[in-house]
Amino acid sequence: MAEIKCIGILTSGGDAPGMNAAIRAVTRTAIYNGFEVKGIMRGYKGLITNEIIPFKTQNVSNIIQQGGTILKTARCMEFMTPEGRKLAYENMTAQGIDALVVIGGDGSLSGARIFASEYNFPIVGMPGTIDNDLFGTDTTIGYDTALNTIMEAVDKIRDTASSHERLFFIEVMGREAGFLALNGAIASGAEAAIIPEIATEVDQLSELIGNGFRKSKNSSIVLVAESELTGGATGLAERVKNEFPQYDVRVTILGHIQRGGSPSASDRILASRMGEASINALLEGQRNVMIGIQNDELVYIPFSKAIKNQKPINRDLLNTIKILSI
Amino acid sequence: MAEIKCIGILTSGGDAPGMNAAIRAVTRTAIYNGFEVKGIMRGYKGLITNEIIPFKTQNVSNIIQQGGTILKTARCMEFMTPEGRKLAYENMTAQGIDALVVIGGDGSLSGARIFASEYNFPIVGMPGTIDNDLFGTDTTIGYDTALNTIMEAVDKIRDTASSHERLFFIEVMGREAGFLALNGAIASGAEAAIIPEIATEVDQLSELIGNGFRKSKNSSIVLVAESELTGGATGLAERVKNEFPQYDVRVTILGHIQRGGSPSASDRILASRMGEASINALLEGQRNVMIGIQNDELVYIPFSKAIKNQKPINRDLLNTIKILSI
Amino acid sequence: MAEIKCIGILTSGGDAPGMNAAIRAVTRTAIYNGFEVKGIMRGYKGLITNEIIPFKTQNVSNIIQQGGTILKTARCMEFMTPEGRKLAYENMTAQGIDALVVIGGDGSLSGARIFASEYNFPIVGMPGTIDNDLFGTDTTIGYDTALNTIMEAVDKIRDTASSHERLFFIEVMGREAGFLALNGAIASGAEAAIIPEIATEVDQLSELIGNGFRKSKNSSIVLVAESELTGGATGLAERVKNEFPQYDVRVTILGHIQRGGSPSASDRILASRMGEASINALLEGQRNVMIGIQNDELVYIPFSKAIKNQKPINRDLLNTIKILSI
Amino acid sequence: MAEIKCIGILTSGGDAPGMNAAIRAVTRTAIYNGFEVKGIMRGYKGLITNEIIPFKTQNVSNIIQQGGTILKTARCMEFMTPEGRKLAYENMTAQGIDALVVIGGDGSLSGARIFASEYNFPIVGMPGTIDNDLFGTDTTIGYDTALNTIMEAVDKIRDTASSHERLFFIEVMGREAGFLALNGAIASGAEAAIIPEIATEVDQLSELIGNGFRKSKNSSIVLVAESELTGGATGLAERVKNEFPQYDVRVTILGHIQRGGSPSASDRILASRMGEASINALLEGQRNVMIGIQNDELVYIPFSKAIKNQKPINRDLLNTIKILSI
């Protein structure tokens, strides 16, 4: 295996708070270990359009606290084609990049896996997504911040005056995973979470209302994952209007505010440790692994495992929500 | 005029951050001056249902920093009828209340005005609304906090990655007044504000896009007041899809988070000073006035002026937004 | 063993954000399971002065987001004496309390252990302390919030203008444990952490400055645990003035702001789950254990282990700080 | 008078939140009006060391929300000498700069005034200081943010548990002006503010304690301006230990966190409007004026008035604090 001299770094997919802390950690650990570093703009797109910038330690000064990603991110169709990946490979080698660190979610790591196997190119991945839906790691970069953002929004909604039988549906992100809705509901003291994981098993809305819920309270807050399986906040509001017209329903869609904001302490620490670990992994000859954290220990997860498996949700927490909102 | 011995206090209409700071100030200034104080629950409704509680200085401890209102608020249909107001008057006199402080918006102060004239009852009003739409006062309790809440949400949205020609419509409150949209846009560095005040004069959307706006930038943020006149964020998004399909539109509806949250320093100071002033007004024999602030001086505005006139918006700021987002 | 009917709950020692979320969870889970609940004011002191209040589900409404503890907390000398504990026991039995949930740090759980063994009284403990220094649990209630508070303060200090060779010492809590200083330094991108754990092994200040630190940067931020072993921020500033007079030193002492604030999502979730677990523990016949969390699983730790052992700090992180601040 | 083609901009003195919003507004309004813009680093120092950078509209993208100043700031001794100012003038003219916008406090505007008169150079000033101590403007850029920072810190301290007769002294900035202490005390519901303005008239500490203060409460919070006249928090704590040993005193020194942080909505709007106004002033042929805001109108204040006069504090607010903390 050829020696690595220059490491490229990119962020891909939906952006997540803590990506900048990760970029900083990767860059500085690489430089500390004698590598050259190049920043690739707009995810895989920058590989194709050759938007690649030499990175010094100053390039990552004063970014640990910033939301978003200084490298930008974009979805890239071309990289899904063999021709696109060939062009990416040619640009990278022309730039002298001989290893890659990719920060992103499930789709981004899938792309990395295909590319790595086609070109035998050393890649290390880092889980950067607010959805927390990657198998092999207890938590992902951005998840904790998004959870706090949701909680603070619900705190504000709870402040407002209550009137009888008012039902607030607050839609949060999580197309295929209910982590944000479930844990967001516990953190904010909401009355229920409606999540995709159990959508095919239970009619969560009927159960919620049919149980004679909230007899003793004046208004209720329900967090809804924005999945087709749940119906989303708007879909549920429609159903309530038709099936349970006695309730006064309000909808808030938090939307992109969940992707932004200065990262929490926990996300910055995670991103910093994972960033350092990604360079250590390359130094140890690891390739095509995602850095994970399990029981506070950094681990290497083969791409094939990180992306193929479904990360299970803790269903006991649904019961916790029910008990704590009596 | 009979001497005042016991002052009732209520919050009414949509709640606003700083109402608790106002309640604290009214209560403590009243007690300091030897008055008895009674808290009336759920706005005018509590007068009708006789939900009235004796208030000591401890009742308002540790509330200055809390959003919402400990007295709750509700819309009250009965108080709009002569029978309802009669019942309210009877309950108040039975409780020994001989003056009233009302904290709320335009509708709440209208109710106060009618009641005061019917029963010759001493009432002082305080402008509590996030909309800042009351004539006679430079600013209203809750407006500054809501402005900061909006700004922080937009900051988070701006963090997220940019792609070409993406247009974010962020809907903020302000059914009849564009203060939040206009000043929120300046504070957050947004590219435009779409407000009801000029909706009948200009097609703001066409102007925004037709001007070849944002040629040099990748994505744009527009704040939209939630008025029928503006079409709201959802209405505008529909129009863009039909008329300017080259744009990728995203909608966020901030909703009730704008009414909540711990009040800002400015709102707490305003509420504290106005609360003190409301008792001073009663001591001076003032009746049926709203406390206002003009050029940092506390003033008394007759109810008839506070509610009848339209507060003008500073149109120069539309130009400021345009210049500062080049 | 007699059946438990009524559970007392108290918070003790230095207060920590999330204690209210814990009180809410204990109270509601207990009521859900048919227990009576009594709130004991001011920690062990309330047992001696008999300040004990019946708790219903409404008593813990709308507190999950509040810092501090609605039960108050105090240090209590009398409870350290056999006579004090006898009085506490008599008051508790007179009130019908036949089990106790104690939320607090090392000292508070020590008191619980002694009392439990003297009177064969069922007690379950919960780790509530910002210091994170309790063995047997990965994290303690309040630690994550304090870490975020520290980080936000350092973010603000980093904003301010830099001049040559300025050295900021920021003192954080942690009399015997460097968790807050160490992880706070990583989260805030500080240049160093000075912690008690290695104070007897290394002269951390000499190492920091002697290493020719920060040659390339204009100003540096160092987090210092407030321990006698570290010298504290003020002590270190004195040493710098004498030994390295070329540096311009500034000191900030964060003090009690670290104990306050609305709890983070992570702390609220931890407190909620631990609160539920404390009642489950009593239902399962567990006594004299602290609820801990290990690898995201709730566990029972005998009091003797929870309080006697020193929780080790991850020393690798000192190296991480050094690498990431190049 | 020669036509202006190129405008230099600098920030000077202690930095203040909102300076970046001001830089953005000055830069974009200048470019909008056809001027060239140059950013001068580290205040007047950059004029002497010739650290001057061409500024395009992109240079000020995405900075409105950032604390600190991207132009940095420093105190500059050389600029206080005729030789230093001569060098500054030569560098500026060599760079083609023919007008200057200076953002800073009293000292910075004094420097501007001297320079302007010596070299007949067009300068417009903007009041950037958290202390709010500039005559001629109702408020200064950074003041509102600092007030909110102080309030949030006090909110956290108030959260922590109360024990009998504990007295918290919280030191805030304001060497010669008590605006932050006075209004910070109202905003945070503190029991008193100790300010330099009345230090020579009254022994504020004796009055506070001698009045039998806080008989009914368990702990008290007092904000202290960090002036020699007040004694500062540490000085007052010493006095209490000697004169009133029954009190348990705690000291928190907020320090540099007051200068940092993302600017509030109010500060961003003020900075944006003033920045626009500074270019308008130059366009109108105004020279050697500070932009002020009075009654929400932008005004021009001659340098001689802006810096020479003492801005009076509203003494009635001392009484408000006393009444509201009963």
mmCIF file with all atom_site columns, C-alpha atoms in Angstrom, chain C residues 58 78 141 199 232 248:
data_model
loop_
_atom_site.group_PDB
_atom_site.id
_atom_site.type_symbol
_atom_site.label_atom_id
_atom_site.label_alt_id
_atom_site.label_comp_id
_atom_site.label_asym_id
_atom_site.label_entity_id
_atom_site.label_seq_id
_atom_site.pdbx_PDB_ins_code
_atom_site.Cartn_x
_atom_site.Cartn_y
_atom_site.Cartn_z
_atom_site.occupancy
_atom_site.B_iso_or_equiv
_atom_site.pdbx_formal_charge
_atom_site.auth_seq_id
_atom_site.auth_comp_id
_atom_site.auth_asym_id
_atom_site.auth_atom_id
_atom_site.pdbx_PDB_model_num
ATOM 1 C CA . GLN C 1 58  ? -49.598 19.069 39.307 1.00 0.00 ? 58  GLN C CA 1
ATOM 2 C CA . GLU C 1 78  ? -27.456 18.151 62.043 1.00 0.00 ? 78  GLU C CA 1
ATOM 3 C CA . ILE C 1 141 ? -27.433 14.894 36.073 1.00 0.00 ? 141 ILE C CA 1
ATOM 4 C CA . ALA C 1 199 ? -1.432  18.266 39.458 1.00 0.00 ? 199 ALA C CA 1
ATOM 5 C CA . GLY C 1 232 ? -7.099  28.137 40.616 1.00 0.00 ? 232 GLY C CA 1
ATOM 6 C CA . ASP C 1 248 ? -0.685  39.769 29.649 1.00 0.00 ? 248 ASP C CA 1
#
